[in-house]
Amino acid sequence: MSGVKTLSEFIIERQDDFPFASGELTRLLNDIVIASKIVNREVNKAGLADILGATTQENIQGEIQQKLDVYADDQFIAALRNGGEACGIASEENDDFLAFESLRSREGKYILSFDPLDGSSNIDVNVSIGTIFSIYRRESEVGTLAKEADFLQKGENQVAAGYVIYGSSTMLVYTTGKGVNGFTLDPSIGEFCLSHPNMMIPKNGTIYSMNEGNMSYCSDAIKNYIAYCKEVDTETKRPYSARYIGSMVADFHRNMIKGGIFIYPETTKAVNGKLRLQYECNPMAFIMEQAGGIAHTGTQRIMEIQPTELHQRVPTIMGSSNMVEKLLSYY
Ligand code: AHG
Ligand code: MN
Ligand code: MN
């Protein structure tokens, strides 16, 4: 196809980035792409479910219409289980990780952690939502069942991470540690096409994204930084603009392109913040650092944290390097 590079072509082309790769990571990424297209189809018709009567029909068959985040969870699990390149999967929607039992999956070298639908409270109001994923090489022996330790690796060990944003258009953005590339879904041909090569976040920005409703529960560092954002200073283009969607993927994506800072800090009510280390913060931190930005908790680089439990939460600060450094100076 002249002038257009599809995601599948790009992934195969980049396979050589991994000297010892035998195509498994390529196939795993392709499984993720297929699942995300299926989820995209359902997200796009979310409001139609009742009108089309699908719920009633399915109930007659004994299958209750599932919530979209459970649907997305099922799609990704099915794609990876059938693909055979991953030996297990962990997701926000399941209490525990899932070890795939087939002989082929036990031979799989990788595990996947993911948030099937991020920002799902926004589904009902037609606001952008996303999917976040993170891939690690397993630590347990190939040929055995996946173990918890495979899912409790530091973010630094990620071999790939990405997100899909179901927005005014659908995009998939990912990294394998060699920069960040973004692909936009062309619905007419059903393919993600390279639209944002070598994405880099601007060093400076004028947008801050935080749920300021929580401000009374925040530390002085956060209070002082947000006060700084609101001060008037023409040289540093302040006051900054506040932009908060409430879908991390969408807030992150906007800031990646325009420059900005996303903050979900610790509060007196939630001492570790809200966002989950393994399937929200680490994958976004990997992308953010690969794009030249910073991902931090306020006291530690996110990807250096040794996870101790699957659904662990961490305070989250991500964005343009100069903005994050300024905030860190208040700690
Ligand atoms: P999820 O829908 O996967 O549970 O994630 C929602 C997260 C994240 O997307 C967003 O940044 C944050 O929750 C919003 O939280 P508040 O409503 O507390 O601001
Ligand atoms: Mn989420
Ligand atoms: Mn979610």
XYZ file of C-alpha atoms and ligand atoms in Angstrom, residues 69 92-93 115-120 130 276 280, ligand 3:
13
model
C -14.804 -3.727 30.752
C -7.519 -5.228 36.700
C -10.723 -7.228 36.351
C -6.126 -2.716 32.148
C -8.797 -3.819 29.653
C -10.763 -0.579 29.822
C -9.266 2.440 31.490
C -11.601 5.295 32.355
C -14.605 2.997 32.160
C -8.519 3.222 26.660
C -2.296 0.541 39.826
C -1.530 1.347 34.647
Mn -10.088 -0.409 33.941
